[in-house]
Amino acid sequence: MQPLAGLLAVDLTRSLPRAFASAELQRLGARVVRVEQPGGDPMRTTAPAWHDALNAGKESVLVDLKTDTGVARGLLGRADIVLESFRPGVADRLG
């Protein structure tokens, strides 16, 4: 049995730390949904092999958090785990 089975992890972070941290949550059984910025995850082009290895099996949605927060708010409302790496105050500004 996986200890995080049945839990939803919403990942708002970026790049390698995101991919690694949420891969560990997925390995432990969590369903991981990545919220990506318009244009997608920059790691797809800067480190495609790492991107593919660490993000296999995860779900992702493209959301502009500055202008379209509805999808993200819906996910966050159901999340058991939230990963974020914003500068201080950014999460508060985004609501």
Coordinates of N, CA, C and O in Angstrom, one line a residue:
M1 N 0.8 -1.2 0.0 CA 0.0 0.0 0.0 C 0.9 1.2 0.0 O 1.9 1.3 0.7
Q2 N 0.5 2.2 -0.8 CA 1.2 3.5 -0.8 C 0.7 4.4 0.2 O -0.6 4.7 0.2
P3 N 1.5 5.1 1.0 CA 1.0 5.9 2.1 C 0.2 7.2 1.6 O -0.6 7.6 2.4
L4 N 0.4 7.7 0.4 CA -0.3 8.8 0.0 C -1.4 8.5 -1.0 O -2.0 9.4 -1.7
A5 N -1.7 7.2 -1.2 CA -2.8 6.8 -2.1 C -4.1 7.5 -1.8 O -4.5 7.7 -0.7
G6 N -4.7 8.1 -2.9 CA -6.0 8.7 -2.7 C -5.9 10.2 -2.5 O -6.9 10.9 -2.4
L7 N -4.6 10.7 -2.2 CA -4.5 12.2 -2.0 C -4.2 12.9 -3.3 O -3.6 12.4 -4.2
L8 N -4.6 14.2 -3.4 CA -4.4 15.0 -4.5 C -3.3 16.1 -4.2 O -3.5 16.8 -3.2
A9 N -2.2 16.1 -5.0 CA -1.2 17.1 -4.8 C -1.2 18.0 -6.0 O -1.2 17.6 -7.1
V10 N -1.4 19.3 -5.7 CA -1.3 20.4 -6.7 C 0.0 21.0 -6.6 O 0.4 21.5 -5.6
D11 N 0.7 21.1 -7.8 CA 2.1 21.6 -7.8 C 2.1 22.9 -8.6 O 1.8 22.9 -9.8
L12 N 2.4 24.0 -7.9 CA 2.6 25.3 -8.5 C 4.0 25.7 -8.6 O 4.3 26.9 -9.0
T13 N 4.9 24.8 -8.3 CA 6.4 25.2 -8.4 C 6.9 25.1 -9.8 O 6.1 24.8 -10.8
R14 N 8.2 25.4 -10.0 CA 8.8 25.4 -11.3 C 10.1 24.6 -11.4 O 10.8 24.5 -10.4
S15 N 10.4 24.1 -12.5 CA 11.7 23.5 -12.8 C 12.0 22.3 -12.1 O 11.2 21.6 -11.6
L16 N 13.3 22.0 -11.9 CA 13.8 20.8 -11.3 C 13.3 20.5 -9.9 O 12.8 19.4 -9.6
P17 N 13.3 21.5 -9.0 CA 12.8 21.2 -7.6 C 11.3 20.7 -7.7 O 10.9 19.8 -7.0
R18 N 10.5 21.3 -8.6 CA 9.1 20.9 -8.7 C 9.0 19.5 -9.1 O 8.3 18.7 -8.6
A19 N 9.7 19.2 -10.2 CA 9.6 17.9 -10.8 C 10.1 16.8 -9.8 O 9.4 15.7 -9.7
F20 N 11.1 17.1 -9.1 CA 11.6 16.1 -8.1 C 10.7 15.9 -6.9 O 10.3 14.8 -6.6
A21 N 10.3 17.0 -6.3 CA 9.4 16.9 -5.1 C 8.1 16.2 -5.5 O 7.6 15.3 -4.8
S22 N 7.5 16.6 -6.6 CA 6.2 16.0 -6.9 C 6.3 14.6 -7.4 O 5.4 13.8 -7.3
A23 N 7.5 14.2 -8.0 CA 7.8 12.9 -8.4 C 7.8 12.0 -7.1 O 7.3 10.8 -7.1
E24 N 8.4 12.5 -6.0 CA 8.4 11.7 -4.8 C 7.0 11.5 -4.2 O 6.6 10.5 -3.7
L25 N 6.2 12.6 -4.3 CA 4.8 12.4 -3.8 C 4.0 11.4 -4.7 O 3.3 10.6 -4.2
Q26 N 4.3 11.5 -6.0 CA 3.6 10.5 -6.9 C 4.1 9.1 -6.6 O 3.3 8.1 -6.5
R27 N 5.4 8.9 -6.3 CA 6.0 7.6 -6.0 C 5.3 7.0 -4.8 O 5.1 5.8 -4.6
L28 N 4.9 7.9 -3.8 CA 4.3 7.5 -2.6 C 2.8 7.3 -2.8 O 2.0 7.1 -1.8
G29 N 2.3 7.5 -4.0 CA 0.9 7.2 -4.3 C -0.1 8.4 -4.5 O -1.2 8.2 -4.9
A30 N 0.4 9.6 -4.4 CA -0.5 10.8 -4.6 C -0.7 11.0 -6.1 O 0.1 10.7 -6.9
R31 N -1.9 11.5 -6.4 CA -2.2 12.0 -7.7 C -1.6 13.4 -7.8 O -1.9 14.2 -7.0
V32 N -0.8 13.7 -8.8 CA -0.1 15.0 -8.9 C -0.7 15.7 -10.2 O -0.6 15.2 -11.3
V33 N -1.1 16.9 -9.9 CA -1.5 17.8 -11.0 C -0.6 19.0 -11.0 O -0.6 19.7 -10.0
R34 N 0.1 19.2 -12.1 CA 1.0 20.4 -12.2 C 0.2 21.5 -12.8 O -0.4 21.4 -13.8
V35 N 0.3 22.7 -12.2 CA -0.3 23.9 -12.8 C 0.9 24.6 -13.5 O 1.8 25.1 -12.8
E36 N 0.8 24.7 -14.8 CA 1.9 25.2 -15.6 C 1.5 26.6 -16.2 O 0.4 26.9 -16.4
Q37 N 2.5 27.4 -16.3 CA 2.3 28.8 -16.9 C 2.1 28.7 -18.4 O 2.4 27.7 -19.0
P38 N 1.5 29.7 -19.0 CA 1.3 29.7 -20.4 C 2.7 29.5 -21.1 O 3.7 30.0 -20.6
G39 N 2.7 28.7 -22.1 CA 3.9 28.3 -22.8 C 4.5 27.0 -22.2 O 5.4 26.5 -22.7
G40 N 3.9 26.5 -21.1 CA 4.3 25.3 -20.5 C 5.5 25.3 -19.6 O 6.0 26.4 -19.3
D41 N 6.0 24.2 -19.2 CA 7.1 24.1 -18.3 C 8.4 24.3 -19.1 O 8.7 23.6 -20.0
P42 N 9.2 25.3 -18.6 CA 10.4 25.6 -19.3 C 11.4 24.5 -19.3 O 12.3 24.4 -20.2
M43 N 11.3 23.5 -18.4 CA 12.2 22.4 -18.4 C 12.0 21.5 -19.6 O 12.9 20.7 -19.9
R44 N 10.9 21.6 -20.3 CA 10.6 20.8 -21.5 C 11.7 21.0 -22.5 O 12.1 20.1 -23.2
T45 N 12.2 22.3 -22.6 CA 13.2 22.7 -23.6 C 14.6 22.8 -23.0 O 15.5 22.5 -23.7
T46 N 14.7 23.1 -21.8 CA 16.0 23.3 -21.2 C 16.6 22.0 -20.7 O 17.9 21.8 -20.8
A47 N 15.8 21.0 -20.3 CA 16.3 19.7 -19.9 C 15.2 18.6 -20.2 O 14.6 18.1 -19.3
P48 N 15.0 18.4 -21.5 CA 13.9 17.4 -21.8 C 14.0 16.1 -21.2 O 13.0 15.5 -20.9
A49 N 15.2 15.5 -21.1 CA 15.3 14.2 -20.5 C 14.9 14.2 -19.1 O 14.2 13.2 -18.6
W50 N 15.3 15.2 -18.3 CA 14.9 15.3 -16.9 C 13.4 15.5 -16.8 O 12.7 14.9 -16.0
H51 N 12.9 16.4 -17.7 CA 11.5 16.7 -17.7 C 10.7 15.4 -17.9 O 9.8 15.1 -17.1
D52 N 11.0 14.6 -18.9 CA 10.3 13.4 -19.2 C 10.4 12.4 -18.1 O 9.4 11.7 -17.7
A53 N 11.6 12.2 -17.5 CA 11.8 11.2 -16.5 C 11.0 11.6 -15.2 O 10.5 10.7 -14.5
L54 N 11.1 12.8 -14.8 CA 10.5 13.2 -13.5 C 9.0 13.6 -13.6 O 8.4 13.7 -12.5
N55 N 8.5 13.7 -14.8 CA 7.0 14.1 -14.9 C 6.2 13.1 -15.5 O 5.0 13.3 -15.7
A56 N 6.7 11.9 -15.7 CA 5.9 10.8 -16.3 C 4.7 10.4 -15.4 O 4.9 10.3 -14.2
G57 N 3.6 10.3 -15.9 CA 2.4 9.9 -15.2 C 1.7 11.1 -14.4 O 0.6 10.8 -13.8
K58 N 2.2 12.3 -14.5 CA 1.6 13.4 -13.8 C 0.6 14.0 -14.8 O 0.8 14.0 -16.0
E59 N -0.4 14.7 -14.2 CA -1.3 15.5 -15.0 C -0.9 16.9 -15.0 O -0.2 17.4 -14.1
S60 N -1.2 17.7 -16.0 CA -0.9 19.1 -16.0 C -1.9 19.9 -16.7 O -2.7 19.4 -17.6
V61 N -2.1 21.1 -16.2 CA -3.0 22.1 -16.8 C -2.2 23.4 -17.0 O -1.4 23.8 -16.2
L62 N -2.5 24.1 -18.1 CA -2.0 25.4 -18.3 C -2.9 26.5 -17.8 O -4.1 26.5 -18.2
V63 N -2.4 27.3 -16.9 CA -3.2 28.4 -16.3 C -2.3 29.6 -16.1 O -1.2 29.6 -15.6
D64 N -2.9 30.8 -16.6 CA -2.2 32.0 -16.3 C -2.8 32.5 -14.9 O -3.9 33.0 -14.8
L65 N -2.0 32.3 -13.9 CA -2.5 32.6 -12.5 C -2.8 34.1 -12.3 O -3.5 34.4 -11.4
K66 N -2.2 35.0 -13.1 CA -2.5 36.4 -13.0 C -3.9 36.8 -13.5 O -4.5 37.7 -13.0
T67 N -4.4 36.1 -14.5 CA -5.6 36.5 -15.2 C -6.7 35.4 -15.1 O -7.9 35.8 -15.2
D68 N -6.4 34.2 -14.9 CA -7.5 33.1 -14.9 C -7.2 32.2 -13.7 O -6.6 31.2 -13.8
T69 N -7.8 32.5 -12.6 CA -7.5 31.8 -11.4 C -8.6 30.7 -11.1 O -8.4 29.9 -10.2
G70 N -9.6 30.6 -11.9 CA -10.7 29.7 -11.6 C -10.3 28.3 -11.5 O -10.7 27.5 -10.6
V71 N -9.6 27.8 -12.5 CA -9.1 26.4 -12.6 C -8.2 26.1 -11.4 O -8.4 25.1 -10.7
A72 N -7.3 27.0 -11.2 CA -6.3 26.8 -10.1 C -7.1 26.8 -8.7 O -6.8 25.9 -7.9
R73 N -8.0 27.7 -8.5 CA -8.8 27.7 -7.3 C -9.6 26.4 -7.1 O -9.7 25.9 -6.0
G74 N -10.1 25.9 -8.2 CA -10.9 24.7 -8.1 C -10.0 23.5 -7.7 O -10.4 22.7 -6.8
L75 N -8.8 23.4 -8.3 CA -7.9 22.4 -7.9 C -7.4 22.6 -6.4 O -7.4 21.6 -5.7
L76 N -7.1 23.8 -6.1 CA -6.6 24.0 -4.7 C -7.6 23.8 -3.7 O -7.3 23.3 -2.6
G77 N -8.9 24.0 -4.0 CA -10.0 23.7 -3.1 C -10.1 22.2 -2.8 O -10.6 21.8 -1.7
R78 N -9.7 21.4 -3.7 CA -9.7 19.9 -3.5 C -8.4 19.3 -3.1 O -8.4 18.1 -2.7
A79 N -7.4 20.1 -3.1 CA -6.0 19.5 -2.8 C -5.8 19.1 -1.4 O -6.3 19.8 -0.4
D80 N -5.1 18.0 -1.2 CA -4.6 17.6 0.1 C -3.2 18.1 0.4 O -2.8 18.3 1.5
I81 N -2.5 18.3 -0.7 CA -1.1 18.8 -0.6 C -0.9 19.9 -1.7 O -1.4 19.7 -2.8
V82 N -0.3 21.0 -1.3 CA 0.0 22.0 -2.3 C 1.5 22.3 -2.2 O 2.1 22.5 -1.1
L83 N 2.2 22.3 -3.4 CA 3.6 22.7 -3.5 C 3.6 24.0 -4.2 O 3.0 24.2 -5.2
E84 N 4.3 25.0 -3.6 CA 4.5 26.3 -4.2 C 5.9 26.8 -3.8 O 6.4 26.5 -2.8
S85 N 6.4 27.6 -4.7 CA 7.7 28.2 -4.5 C 7.8 29.7 -4.9 O 8.8 30.2 -5.4
F86 N 6.7 30.4 -4.6 CA 6.6 31.8 -5.0 C 7.5 32.6 -4.0 O 7.7 32.2 -2.9
R87 N 7.8 33.8 -4.4 CA 8.5 34.7 -3.5 C 7.5 35.1 -2.5 O 6.3 35.0 -2.7
P88 N 8.0 35.6 -1.3 CA 7.0 36.0 -0.3 C 6.0 37.1 -0.8 O 6.4 38.0 -1.5
G89 N 4.8 36.8 -0.5 CA 3.7 37.8 -0.8 C 3.0 37.4 -2.1 O 1.9 37.9 -2.4
V90 N 3.6 36.6 -3.0 CA 3.0 36.4 -4.3 C 1.7 35.5 -4.2 O 0.7 35.8 -4.8
A91 N 1.8 34.5 -3.3 CA 0.6 33.6 -3.1 C -0.5 34.5 -2.6 O -1.7 34.3 -3.0
D92 N -0.3 35.4 -1.7 CA -1.3 36.3 -1.1 C -1.9 37.1 -2.2 O -3.1 37.3 -2.3
R93 N -1.0 37.7 -3.1 CA -1.5 38.6 -4.2 C -2.4 37.8 -5.1 O -3.3 38.3 -5.7
L94 N -2.1 36.5 -5.4 CA -2.8 35.7 -6.3 C -4.1 35.2 -5.7 O -5.0 34.7 -6.4
G95 N -4.2 35.3 -4.4 CA -5.4 34.9 -3.7 C -5.4 33.4 -3.3 O -6.4 32.8 -3.1

